[in-house]
mmCIF file of N, CA and C in Angstrom:
data_model
loop_
_atom_site.group_PDB
_atom_site.id
_atom_site.type_symbol
_atom_site.label_atom_id
_atom_site.label_comp_id
_atom_site.label_asym_id
_atom_site.label_seq_id
_atom_site.Cartn_x
_atom_site.Cartn_y
_atom_site.Cartn_z
ATOM 1 N N UNK A 140 10.105 -15.281 4.980
ATOM 2 C CA UNK A 140 9.899 -13.942 5.478
ATOM 3 C C UNK A 140 8.526 -13.400 5.073
ATOM 4 N N UNK A 141 8.094 -13.689 3.825
ATOM 5 C CA UNK A 141 6.773 -13.241 3.389
ATOM 6 C C UNK A 141 5.673 -13.771 4.297
ATOM 7 N N UNK A 142 5.855 -14.983 4.797
ATOM 8 C CA UNK A 142 4.855 -15.587 5.684
ATOM 9 C C UNK A 142 4.671 -14.753 6.950
ATOM 10 N N UNK A 143 5.775 -14.227 7.478
ATOM 11 C CA UNK A 143 5.721 -13.376 8.661
ATOM 12 C C UNK A 143 4.885 -12.129 8.382
ATOM 13 N N UNK A 144 5.118 -11.500 7.231
ATOM 14 C CA UNK A 144 4.355 -10.304 6.869
ATOM 15 C C UNK A 144 2.897 -10.648 6.602
ATOM 16 N N UNK A 145 2.643 -11.775 5.978
ATOM 17 C CA UNK A 145 1.250 -12.180 5.726
ATOM 18 C C UNK A 145 0.511 -12.391 7.045
ATOM 19 N N UNK A 146 1.157 -13.030 8.001
ATOM 20 C CA UNK A 146 0.550 -13.226 9.320
ATOM 21 C C UNK A 146 0.282 -11.883 9.989
ATOM 22 N N UNK A 147 1.224 -10.959 9.869
ATOM 23 C CA UNK A 147 1.052 -9.624 10.447
ATOM 24 C C UNK A 147 -0.139 -8.915 9.814
ATOM 25 N N UNK A 148 -0.287 -9.014 8.499
ATOM 26 C CA UNK A 148 -1.409 -8.374 7.807
ATOM 27 C C UNK A 148 -2.733 -8.966 8.274
ATOM 28 N N UNK A 149 -2.805 -10.268 8.364
ATOM 29 C CA UNK A 149 -4.040 -10.899 8.828
ATOM 30 C C UNK A 149 -4.363 -10.501 10.270
ATOM 31 N N UNK A 150 -3.347 -10.400 11.107
ATOM 32 C CA UNK A 150 -3.568 -9.987 12.495
ATOM 33 C C UNK A 150 -4.105 -8.556 12.561
ATOM 34 N N UNK A 151 -3.541 -7.649 11.783
ATOM 35 C CA UNK A 151 -4.013 -6.261 11.760
ATOM 36 C C UNK A 151 -5.408 -6.161 11.136
ATOM 37 N N UNK A 152 -5.726 -7.060 10.233
ATOM 38 C CA UNK A 152 -7.060 -7.079 9.638
ATOM 39 C C UNK A 152 -8.093 -7.560 10.665
ATOM 40 N N UNK A 153 -7.774 -8.622 11.367
ATOM 41 C CA UNK A 153 -8.706 -9.187 12.352
ATOM 42 C C UNK A 153 -8.829 -8.322 13.601
ATOM 43 N N UNK A 154 -7.722 -7.740 14.037
ATOM 44 C CA UNK A 154 -7.689 -6.920 15.250
ATOM 45 C C UNK A 154 -6.921 -5.621 14.965
ATOM 46 N N UNK A 155 -7.536 -4.713 14.209
ATOM 47 C CA UNK A 155 -6.814 -3.494 13.832
ATOM 48 C C UNK A 155 -6.485 -2.623 15.041
ATOM 49 N N UNK A 156 -5.295 -2.082 15.029
ATOM 50 C CA UNK A 156 -4.860 -1.154 16.082
ATOM 51 C C UNK A 156 -5.515 0.206 15.835
ATOM 52 N N UNK A 157 -5.745 0.940 16.897
ATOM 53 C CA UNK A 157 -6.277 2.304 16.815
ATOM 54 C C UNK A 157 -7.636 2.370 16.133
ATOM 55 N N UNK A 158 -8.409 1.305 16.218
ATOM 56 C CA UNK A 158 -9.712 1.268 15.563
ATOM 57 C C UNK A 158 -10.747 1.922 16.473
ATOM 58 N N UNK A 159 -11.486 2.843 15.917
ATOM 59 C CA UNK A 159 -12.519 3.541 16.660
ATOM 60 C C UNK A 159 -12.569 4.995 16.244
ATOM 61 N N UNK A 160 -13.167 5.808 17.105
ATOM 62 C CA UNK A 160 -13.385 7.216 16.795
ATOM 63 C C UNK A 160 -12.985 8.055 18.006
ATOM 64 N N UNK A 161 -12.263 9.136 17.776
ATOM 65 C CA UNK A 161 -11.885 10.050 18.855
ATOM 66 C C UNK A 161 -12.939 11.149 18.976
ATOM 67 N N UNK A 162 -13.333 11.454 20.200
ATOM 68 C CA UNK A 162 -14.242 12.569 20.444
ATOM 69 C C UNK A 162 -13.483 13.880 20.296
ATOM 70 N N UNK A 163 -14.100 14.847 19.680
ATOM 71 C CA UNK A 163 -13.534 16.186 19.489
ATOM 72 C C UNK A 163 -12.127 16.172 18.880
ATOM 73 N N UNK A 164 -11.984 15.536 17.711
ATOM 74 C CA UNK A 164 -10.662 15.515 17.062
ATOM 75 C C UNK A 164 -10.305 16.884 16.490
ATOM 76 N N UNK A 165 -9.026 17.119 16.343
ATOM 77 C CA UNK A 165 -8.550 18.340 15.691
ATOM 78 C C UNK A 165 -8.571 18.199 14.176
ATOM 79 N N UNK A 166 -8.357 16.980 13.709
ATOM 80 C CA UNK A 166 -8.355 16.689 12.277
ATOM 81 C C UNK A 166 -9.211 15.456 12.042
ATOM 82 N N UNK A 167 -9.954 15.458 10.940
ATOM 83 C CA UNK A 167 -10.685 14.254 10.558
ATOM 84 C C UNK A 167 -10.994 14.316 9.076
ATOM 85 N N UNK A 168 -11.121 13.150 8.518
ATOM 86 C CA UNK A 168 -11.460 13.054 7.099
ATOM 87 C C UNK A 168 -11.936 11.638 6.821
ATOM 88 N N UNK A 169 -12.783 11.501 5.814
ATOM 89 C CA UNK A 169 -13.211 10.177 5.382
ATOM 90 C C UNK A 169 -13.179 10.125 3.865
ATOM 91 N N UNK A 170 -12.955 8.927 3.359
ATOM 92 C CA UNK A 170 -12.894 8.730 1.916
ATOM 93 C C UNK A 170 -13.192 7.269 1.617
ATOM 94 N N UNK A 171 -13.385 6.988 0.358
ATOM 95 C CA UNK A 171 -13.669 5.619 -0.071
ATOM 96 C C UNK A 171 -12.786 5.258 -1.255
ATOM 97 N N UNK A 172 -12.677 3.974 -1.463
ATOM 98 C CA UNK A 172 -12.060 3.443 -2.669
ATOM 99 C C UNK A 172 -13.228 2.900 -3.491
ATOM 100 N N UNK A 173 -13.680 3.647 -4.484
ATOM 101 C CA UNK A 173 -14.869 3.227 -5.224
ATOM 102 C C UNK A 173 -14.694 1.923 -6.000
ATOM 103 N N UNK A 174 -13.454 1.518 -6.234
ATOM 104 C CA UNK A 174 -13.221 0.311 -7.011
ATOM 105 C C UNK A 174 -13.531 -0.958 -6.242
ATOM 106 N N UNK A 175 -13.396 -0.924 -4.906
ATOM 107 C CA UNK A 175 -13.687 -2.144 -4.154
ATOM 108 C C UNK A 175 -14.586 -1.900 -2.944
ATOM 109 N N UNK A 176 -14.976 -0.642 -2.703
ATOM 110 C CA UNK A 176 -15.914 -0.357 -1.636
ATOM 111 C C UNK A 176 -15.310 -0.106 -0.277
ATOM 112 N N UNK A 177 -13.982 -0.055 -0.165
ATOM 113 C CA UNK A 177 -13.355 0.256 1.117
ATOM 114 C C UNK A 177 -13.773 1.661 1.546
ATOM 115 N N UNK A 178 -14.066 1.820 2.835
ATOM 116 C CA UNK A 178 -14.413 3.126 3.402
ATOM 117 C C UNK A 178 -13.605 3.327 4.667
ATOM 118 N N UNK A 179 -13.003 4.513 4.818
ATOM 119 C CA UNK A 179 -12.247 4.790 6.040
ATOM 120 C C UNK A 179 -12.433 6.237 6.463
ATOM 121 N N UNK A 180 -12.460 6.405 7.769
ATOM 122 C CA UNK A 180 -12.508 7.727 8.404
ATOM 123 C C UNK A 180 -11.400 7.739 9.451
ATOM 124 N N UNK A 181 -10.624 8.820 9.463
ATOM 125 C CA UNK A 181 -9.571 8.965 10.457
ATOM 126 C C UNK A 181 -9.881 10.187 11.321
ATOM 127 N N UNK A 182 -9.610 10.068 12.611
ATOM 128 C CA UNK A 182 -9.716 11.192 13.537
ATOM 129 C C UNK A 182 -8.378 11.321 14.259
ATOM 130 N N UNK A 183 -7.912 12.565 14.382
ATOM 131 C CA UNK A 183 -6.583 12.823 14.933
ATOM 132 C C UNK A 183 -6.657 13.965 15.943
ATOM 133 N N UNK A 184 -6.008 13.775 17.086
ATOM 134 C CA UNK A 184 -5.850 14.846 18.073
ATOM 135 C C UNK A 184 -4.398 15.316 18.041
ATOM 136 N N UNK A 185 -4.234 16.641 18.120
ATOM 137 C CA UNK A 185 -2.920 17.261 18.096
ATOM 138 C C UNK A 185 -2.632 17.929 19.437
ATOM 139 N N UNK A 186 -1.352 18.067 19.756
ATOM 140 C CA UNK A 186 -0.980 18.833 20.943
ATOM 141 C C UNK A 186 -0.796 20.296 20.547
ATOM 142 N N UNK A 187 -0.357 21.128 21.490
ATOM 143 C CA UNK A 187 -0.210 22.569 21.235
ATOM 144 C C UNK A 187 0.851 22.874 20.176
ATOM 145 N N UNK A 188 1.759 21.948 19.921
ATOM 146 C CA UNK A 188 2.765 22.166 18.878
ATOM 147 C C UNK A 188 2.390 21.490 17.556
ATOM 148 N N UNK A 189 1.103 21.135 17.445
ATOM 149 C CA UNK A 189 0.581 20.559 16.200
ATOM 150 C C UNK A 189 1.146 19.175 15.881
ATOM 151 N N UNK A 190 1.516 18.422 16.907
ATOM 152 C CA UNK A 190 1.991 17.048 16.710
ATOM 153 C C UNK A 190 0.888 16.072 17.120
ATOM 154 N N UNK A 191 0.847 14.951 16.453
ATOM 155 C CA UNK A 191 -0.170 13.940 16.713
ATOM 156 C C UNK A 191 0.045 13.347 18.105
ATOM 157 N N UNK A 192 -1.021 13.372 18.911
ATOM 158 C CA UNK A 192 -0.963 12.739 20.232
ATOM 159 C C UNK A 192 -1.860 11.505 20.293
ATOM 160 N N UNK A 193 -2.847 11.456 19.387
ATOM 161 C CA UNK A 193 -3.739 10.304 19.353
ATOM 162 C C UNK A 193 -4.366 10.222 17.968
ATOM 163 N N UNK A 194 -4.567 9.006 17.512
ATOM 164 C CA UNK A 194 -5.160 8.794 16.200
ATOM 165 C C UNK A 194 -6.049 7.561 16.251
ATOM 166 N N UNK A 195 -7.135 7.618 15.500
ATOM 167 C CA UNK A 195 -8.032 6.465 15.400
ATOM 168 C C UNK A 195 -8.607 6.434 13.986
ATOM 169 N N UNK A 196 -8.998 5.234 13.579
ATOM 170 C CA UNK A 196 -9.676 5.116 12.287
ATOM 171 C C UNK A 196 -10.812 4.126 12.419
ATOM 172 N N UNK A 197 -11.785 4.279 11.540
ATOM 173 C CA UNK A 197 -12.907 3.359 11.494
ATOM 174 C C UNK A 197 -13.329 3.217 10.049
ATOM 175 N N UNK A 198 -14.087 2.187 9.794
ATOM 176 C CA UNK A 198 -14.571 1.945 8.450
ATOM 177 C C UNK A 198 -14.613 0.464 8.162
ATOM 178 N N UNK A 199 -14.775 0.172 6.889
ATOM 179 C CA UNK A 199 -14.800 -1.218 6.462
ATOM 180 C C UNK A 199 -13.964 -1.338 5.198
ATOM 181 N N UNK A 200 -13.418 -2.518 5.039
ATOM 182 C CA UNK A 200 -12.608 -2.716 3.855
ATOM 183 C C UNK A 200 -11.965 -4.078 3.842
ATOM 184 N N UNK A 201 -11.189 -4.297 2.825
ATOM 185 C CA UNK A 201 -10.507 -5.569 2.655
ATOM 186 C C UNK A 201 -9.326 -5.672 3.622
ATOM 187 N N UNK A 202 -8.700 -6.827 3.637
ATOM 188 C CA UNK A 202 -7.564 -7.069 4.531
ATOM 189 C C UNK A 202 -6.430 -6.083 4.290
ATOM 190 N N UNK A 203 -6.140 -5.788 3.042
ATOM 191 C CA UNK A 203 -5.021 -4.898 2.727
ATOM 192 C C UNK A 203 -5.288 -3.486 3.222
ATOM 193 N N UNK A 204 -6.472 -2.932 2.955
ATOM 194 C CA UNK A 204 -6.735 -1.548 3.369
ATOM 195 C C UNK A 204 -6.792 -1.424 4.885
ATOM 196 N N UNK A 205 -7.418 -2.370 5.552
ATOM 197 C CA UNK A 205 -7.515 -2.315 7.015
ATOM 198 C C UNK A 205 -6.150 -2.483 7.657
ATOM 199 N N UNK A 206 -5.394 -3.473 7.209
ATOM 200 C CA UNK A 206 -4.063 -3.702 7.779
ATOM 201 C C UNK A 206 -3.125 -2.530 7.507
ATOM 202 N N UNK A 207 -3.164 -1.983 6.309
ATOM 203 C CA UNK A 207 -2.281 -0.868 5.970
ATOM 204 C C UNK A 207 -2.572 0.340 6.857
ATOM 205 N N UNK A 208 -3.839 0.630 7.088
ATOM 206 C CA UNK A 208 -4.183 1.777 7.927
ATOM 207 C C UNK A 208 -3.853 1.506 9.385
ATOM 208 N N UNK A 209 -4.072 0.290 9.837
ATOM 209 C CA UNK A 209 -3.712 -0.086 11.208
ATOM 210 C C UNK A 209 -2.205 0.092 11.420
ATOM 211 N N UNK A 210 -1.414 -0.434 10.515
ATOM 212 C CA UNK A 210 0.046 -0.300 10.604
ATOM 213 C C UNK A 210 0.471 1.165 10.533
ATOM 214 N N UNK A 211 -0.148 1.919 9.635
ATOM 215 C CA UNK A 211 0.183 3.335 9.481
ATOM 216 C C UNK A 211 -0.126 4.119 10.751
ATOM 217 N N UNK A 212 -1.298 3.921 11.322
ATOM 218 C CA UNK A 212 -1.677 4.696 12.509
ATOM 219 C C UNK A 212 -0.757 4.402 13.692
ATOM 220 N N UNK A 213 -0.183 3.208 13.738
ATOM 221 C CA UNK A 213 0.786 2.890 14.792
ATOM 222 C C UNK A 213 2.014 3.801 14.733
ATOM 223 N N UNK A 214 2.288 4.368 13.576
ATOM 224 C CA UNK A 214 3.508 5.148 13.366
ATOM 225 C C UNK A 214 3.318 6.658 13.479
ATOM 226 N N UNK A 215 2.089 7.149 13.617
ATOM 227 C CA UNK A 215 1.824 8.576 13.475
ATOM 228 C C UNK A 215 2.012 9.422 14.726
ATOM 229 N N UNK A 216 1.890 8.838 15.911
ATOM 230 C CA UNK A 216 2.011 9.621 17.138
ATOM 231 C C UNK A 216 3.388 10.281 17.186
ATOM 232 N N UNK A 217 3.377 11.587 17.450
ATOM 233 C CA UNK A 217 4.618 12.357 17.509
ATOM 234 C C UNK A 217 4.951 13.088 16.224
ATOM 235 N N UNK A 218 4.267 12.753 15.139
ATOM 236 C CA UNK A 218 4.533 13.432 13.868
ATOM 237 C C UNK A 218 3.749 14.745 13.789
ATOM 238 N N UNK A 219 4.339 15.717 13.090
ATOM 239 C CA UNK A 219 3.667 16.989 12.844
ATOM 240 C C UNK A 219 2.772 16.858 11.613
ATOM 241 N N UNK A 220 1.917 17.842 11.417
ATOM 242 C CA UNK A 220 1.063 17.835 10.225
ATOM 243 C C UNK A 220 1.916 17.831 8.960
ATOM 244 N N UNK A 221 2.995 18.586 8.969
ATOM 245 C CA UNK A 221 3.883 18.633 7.804
ATOM 246 C C UNK A 221 4.485 17.252 7.546
ATOM 247 N N UNK A 222 4.902 16.572 8.597
ATOM 248 C CA UNK A 222 5.460 15.224 8.433
ATOM 249 C C UNK A 222 4.415 14.261 7.880
ATOM 250 N N UNK A 223 3.171 14.407 8.308
ATOM 251 C CA UNK A 223 2.104 13.561 7.767
ATOM 252 C C UNK A 223 1.957 13.786 6.269
ATOM 253 N N UNK A 224 2.007 15.039 5.868
ATOM 254 C CA UNK A 224 1.856 15.368 4.450
ATOM 255 C C UNK A 224 3.031 14.878 3.608
ATOM 256 N N UNK A 225 4.177 14.733 4.212
ATOM 257 C CA UNK A 225 5.384 14.304 3.476
ATOM 258 C C UNK A 225 5.561 12.789 3.430
ATOM 259 N N UNK A 226 4.702 12.050 4.122
ATOM 260 C CA UNK A 226 4.856 10.586 4.112
ATOM 261 C C UNK A 226 4.692 10.056 2.688
ATOM 262 N N UNK A 227 5.676 9.326 2.192
ATOM 263 C CA UNK A 227 5.566 8.760 0.850
ATOM 264 C C UNK A 227 4.795 7.442 0.873
ATOM 265 N N UNK A 228 4.264 7.065 -0.254
ATOM 266 C CA UNK A 228 3.523 5.797 -0.289
ATOM 267 C C UNK A 228 4.441 4.610 -0.012
ATOM 268 N N UNK A 229 5.740 4.754 -0.288
ATOM 269 C CA UNK A 229 6.676 3.674 0.031
ATOM 270 C C UNK A 229 6.721 3.378 1.526
ATOM 271 N N UNK A 230 6.421 4.373 2.351
ATOM 272 C CA UNK A 230 6.389 4.183 3.799
ATOM 273 C C UNK A 230 5.359 3.113 4.153
ATOM 274 N N UNK A 231 4.185 3.207 3.563
ATOM 275 C CA UNK A 231 3.115 2.230 3.818
ATOM 276 C C UNK A 231 3.481 0.875 3.214
ATOM 277 N N UNK A 232 4.040 0.881 2.028
ATOM 278 C CA UNK A 232 4.412 -0.379 1.379
ATOM 279 C C UNK A 232 5.470 -1.118 2.196
ATOM 280 N N UNK A 233 6.408 -0.376 2.783
ATOM 281 C CA UNK A 233 7.417 -1.005 3.639
ATOM 282 C C UNK A 233 6.790 -1.580 4.902
ATOM 283 N N UNK A 234 5.798 -0.876 5.460
ATOM 284 C CA UNK A 234 5.103 -1.400 6.638
ATOM 285 C C UNK A 234 4.396 -2.713 6.311
ATOM 286 N N UNK A 235 3.786 -2.785 5.135
ATOM 287 C CA UNK A 235 3.087 -4.011 4.725
ATOM 288 C C UNK A 235 4.083 -5.141 4.475
ATOM 289 N N UNK A 236 5.189 -4.832 3.841
ATOM 290 C CA UNK A 236 6.256 -5.798 3.658
ATOM 291 C C UNK A 236 6.037 -6.871 2.609
ATOM 292 N N UNK A 237 4.981 -6.731 1.814
ATOM 293 C CA UNK A 237 4.740 -7.693 0.736
ATOM 294 C C UNK A 237 4.517 -6.934 -0.565
ATOM 295 N N UNK A 238 4.641 -7.633 -1.655
ATOM 296 C CA UNK A 238 4.376 -7.067 -2.978
ATOM 297 C C UNK A 238 2.878 -6.773 -3.092
ATOM 298 N N UNK A 239 2.545 -5.563 -3.516
ATOM 299 C CA UNK A 239 1.148 -5.165 -3.694
ATOM 300 C C UNK A 239 0.896 -4.999 -5.187
ATOM 301 N N UNK A 240 -0.104 -5.695 -5.692
ATOM 302 C CA UNK A 240 -0.421 -5.604 -7.121
ATOM 303 C C UNK A 240 -1.036 -4.244 -7.441
ATOM 304 N N UNK A 241 -1.026 -3.888 -8.713
ATOM 305 C CA UNK A 241 -1.591 -2.605 -9.141
ATOM 306 C C UNK A 241 -3.071 -2.504 -8.775
ATOM 307 N N UNK A 242 -3.794 -3.609 -8.844
ATOM 308 C CA UNK A 242 -5.227 -3.560 -8.517
ATOM 309 C C UNK A 242 -5.477 -3.417 -7.021
ATOM 310 N N UNK A 243 -4.514 -3.742 -6.170
ATOM 311 C CA UNK A 243 -4.672 -3.620 -4.716
ATOM 312 C C UNK A 243 -4.026 -2.343 -4.169
ATOM 313 N N UNK A 244 -3.332 -1.587 -5.040
ATOM 314 C CA UNK A 244 -2.617 -0.404 -4.580
ATOM 315 C C UNK A 244 -3.557 0.641 -3.977
ATOM 316 N N UNK A 245 -4.721 0.843 -4.569
ATOM 317 C CA UNK A 245 -5.673 1.802 -4.005
ATOM 318 C C UNK A 245 -6.110 1.371 -2.610
ATOM 319 N N UNK A 246 -6.232 0.076 -2.398
ATOM 320 C CA UNK A 246 -6.587 -0.440 -1.068
ATOM 321 C C UNK A 246 -5.482 -0.101 -0.071
ATOM 322 N N UNK A 247 -4.255 -0.361 -0.451
ATOM 323 C CA UNK A 247 -3.115 -0.142 0.436
ATOM 324 C C UNK A 247 -2.904 1.334 0.754
ATOM 325 N N UNK A 248 -3.264 2.210 -0.162
ATOM 326 C CA UNK A 248 -2.990 3.639 0.002
ATOM 327 C C UNK A 248 -4.163 4.440 0.569
ATOM 328 N N UNK A 249 -5.324 3.823 0.752
ATOM 329 C CA UNK A 249 -6.485 4.577 1.231
ATOM 330 C C UNK A 249 -6.216 5.258 2.565
ATOM 331 N N UNK A 250 -5.648 4.563 3.523
ATOM 332 C CA UNK A 250 -5.371 5.153 4.832
ATOM 333 C C UNK A 250 -4.436 6.349 4.733
ATOM 334 N N UNK A 251 -3.388 6.240 3.923
ATOM 335 C CA UNK A 251 -2.450 7.345 3.748
ATOM 336 C C UNK A 251 -3.155 8.538 3.113
ATOM 337 N N UNK A 252 -3.980 8.279 2.136
ATOM 338 C CA UNK A 252 -4.726 9.355 1.484
ATOM 339 C C UNK A 252 -5.638 10.061 2.486
ATOM 340 N N UNK A 253 -6.309 9.310 3.338
ATOM 341 C CA UNK A 253 -7.219 9.895 4.324
ATOM 342 C C UNK A 253 -6.434 10.697 5.369
ATOM 343 N N UNK A 254 -5.290 10.188 5.816
ATOM 344 C CA UNK A 254 -4.459 10.910 6.783
ATOM 345 C C UNK A 254 -3.968 12.225 6.180
ATOM 346 N N UNK A 255 -3.503 12.196 4.946
ATOM 347 C CA UNK A 255 -3.028 13.417 4.297
ATOM 348 C C UNK A 255 -4.171 14.409 4.104
ATOM 349 N N UNK A 256 -5.333 13.914 3.718
ATOM 350 C CA UNK A 256 -6.496 14.788 3.541
ATOM 351 C C UNK A 256 -6.914 15.424 4.861
ATOM 352 N N UNK A 257 -6.868 14.658 5.943
ATOM 353 C CA UNK A 257 -7.189 15.204 7.268
ATOM 354 C C UNK A 257 -6.205 16.317 7.625
ATOM 355 N N UNK A 258 -4.936 16.125 7.310
ATOM 356 C CA UNK A 258 -3.915 17.131 7.606
ATOM 357 C C UNK A 258 -4.146 18.417 6.824
ATOM 358 N N UNK A 259 -4.635 18.266 5.601
ATOM 359 C CA UNK A 259 -4.903 19.429 4.756
ATOM 360 C C UNK A 259 -6.248 20.078 5.066
ATOM 361 N N UNK A 260 -7.180 19.291 5.581
ATOM 362 C CA UNK A 260 -8.531 19.791 5.793
ATOM 363 C C UNK A 260 -9.358 19.779 4.528
ATOM 364 N N UNK A 261 -8.875 19.082 3.526
ATOM 365 C CA UNK A 261 -9.575 18.954 2.238
ATOM 366 C C UNK A 261 -8.984 17.744 1.523
ATOM 367 N N UNK A 262 -9.648 17.264 0.473
ATOM 368 C CA UNK A 262 -9.094 16.100 -0.236
ATOM 369 C C UNK A 262 -7.682 16.367 -0.748
ATOM 370 N N UNK A 263 -6.801 15.433 -0.471
ATOM 371 C CA UNK A 263 -5.420 15.555 -0.933
ATOM 372 C C UNK A 263 -5.353 15.314 -2.434
ATOM 373 N N UNK A 264 -4.484 16.066 -3.101
ATOM 374 C CA UNK A 264 -4.201 15.785 -4.511
ATOM 375 C C UNK A 264 -3.540 14.420 -4.541
ATOM 376 N N UNK A 265 -3.986 13.572 -5.402
ATOM 377 C CA UNK A 265 -3.511 12.195 -5.368
ATOM 378 C C UNK A 265 -3.235 11.721 -6.768
ATOM 379 N N UNK A 266 -2.002 11.273 -6.995
ATOM 380 C CA UNK A 266 -1.670 10.714 -8.293
ATOM 381 C C UNK A 266 -2.391 9.381 -8.458
ATOM 382 N N UNK A 267 -2.453 8.908 -9.663
ATOM 383 C CA UNK A 267 -3.051 7.591 -9.900
ATOM 384 C C UNK A 267 -2.204 6.559 -9.194
ATOM 385 N N UNK A 268 -2.763 5.941 -8.166
ATOM 386 C CA UNK A 268 -1.992 5.014 -7.354
ATOM 387 C C UNK A 268 -2.359 3.556 -7.595
ATOM 388 N N UNK A 269 -2.977 3.279 -8.711
ATOM 389 C CA UNK A 269 -3.303 1.888 -8.994
ATOM 390 C C UNK A 269 -4.280 1.771 -10.134
ATOM 391 N N UNK A 270 -4.761 0.583 -10.302
ATOM 392 C CA UNK A 270 -5.725 0.301 -11.350
ATOM 393 C C UNK A 270 -7.037 -0.135 -10.723
ATOM 394 N N UNK A 271 -8.098 0.010 -11.493
ATOM 395 C CA UNK A 271 -9.403 -0.445 -11.016
ATOM 396 C C UNK A 271 -9.353 -1.942 -10.775
ATOM 397 N N UNK A 272 -9.940 -2.355 -9.687
ATOM 398 C CA UNK A 272 -9.955 -3.771 -9.339
ATOM 399 C C UNK A 272 -11.369 -4.291 -9.239
ATOM 400 N N UNK A 273 -11.494 -5.559 -9.091
ATOM 401 C CA UNK A 273 -12.772 -6.226 -8.929
ATOM 402 C C UNK A 273 -12.988 -6.472 -7.440
ATOM 403 N N UNK A 274 -14.117 -6.003 -6.853
ATOM 404 C CA UNK A 274 -14.341 -6.197 -5.425
ATOM 405 C C UNK A 274 -14.236 -7.655 -4.983
ATOM 406 N N UNK A 275 -14.550 -8.587 -5.857
ATOM 407 C CA UNK A 275 -14.458 -9.998 -5.474
ATOM 408 C C UNK A 275 -13.010 -10.426 -5.241
ATOM 409 N N UNK A 276 -12.048 -9.665 -5.793
ATOM 410 C CA UNK A 276 -10.641 -9.990 -5.592
ATOM 411 C C UNK A 276 -10.210 -9.770 -4.145
ATOM 412 N N UNK A 277 -10.921 -8.915 -3.412
ATOM 413 C CA UNK A 277 -10.565 -8.647 -2.012
ATOM 414 C C UNK A 277 -10.653 -9.938 -1.214
ATOM 415 N N UNK A 278 -11.660 -10.750 -1.481
ATOM 416 C CA UNK A 278 -11.797 -12.034 -0.789
ATOM 417 C C UNK A 278 -10.723 -12.987 -1.286
ATOM 418 N N UNK A 279 -10.463 -12.975 -2.560
ATOM 419 C CA UNK A 279 -9.443 -13.863 -3.112
ATOM 420 C C UNK A 279 -8.067 -13.520 -2.560
ATOM 421 N N UNK A 280 -7.808 -12.245 -2.294
ATOM 422 C CA UNK A 280 -6.516 -11.832 -1.748
ATOM 423 C C UNK A 280 -6.258 -12.429 -0.381
ATOM 424 N N UNK A 281 -7.294 -12.690 0.372
ATOM 425 C CA UNK A 281 -7.108 -13.289 1.703
ATOM 426 C C UNK A 281 -6.410 -14.642 1.605
ATOM 427 N N UNK A 282 -6.717 -15.364 0.559
ATOM 428 C CA UNK A 282 -6.073 -16.665 0.374
ATOM 429 C C UNK A 282 -4.608 -16.531 0.007
ATOM 430 N N UNK A 283 -4.242 -15.374 -0.583
ATOM 431 C CA UNK A 283 -2.856 -15.163 -0.998
ATOM 432 C C UNK A 283 -2.016 -14.579 0.127
ATOM 433 N N UNK A 284 -2.656 -14.069 1.141
ATOM 434 C CA UNK A 284 -1.917 -13.433 2.225
ATOM 435 C C UNK A 284 -1.374 -14.463 3.171
#
């Protein structure tokens, strides 16, 4: 079963869903993971009832951060801003479907942090979601996926 999830992660890394930038978004935010250099920007369009109708992200990062954000953005259409803010980190971990080490947790959670920050219009308060990692581990993780 892990092999299925690893293949899914690699596919989302190579061909991320919702990758790009929306013109005239209602919500947008960008952030980085300083420990490994991942950078992401999310743009979101809302309908008149404040529900997500379109979402896109762009940036660069390791397989885990790109795949996690790709998987996450697939799930956001139809959600309200409040629902975006209430998404737990376990939601993203379940989408990934594999064990994430403490050093890769910041990579996995970057997309969620950016989505929540976009919903707030300012940086989201964020608990410590991992440990500092070595950027060279991002390449090594590809072999483990």
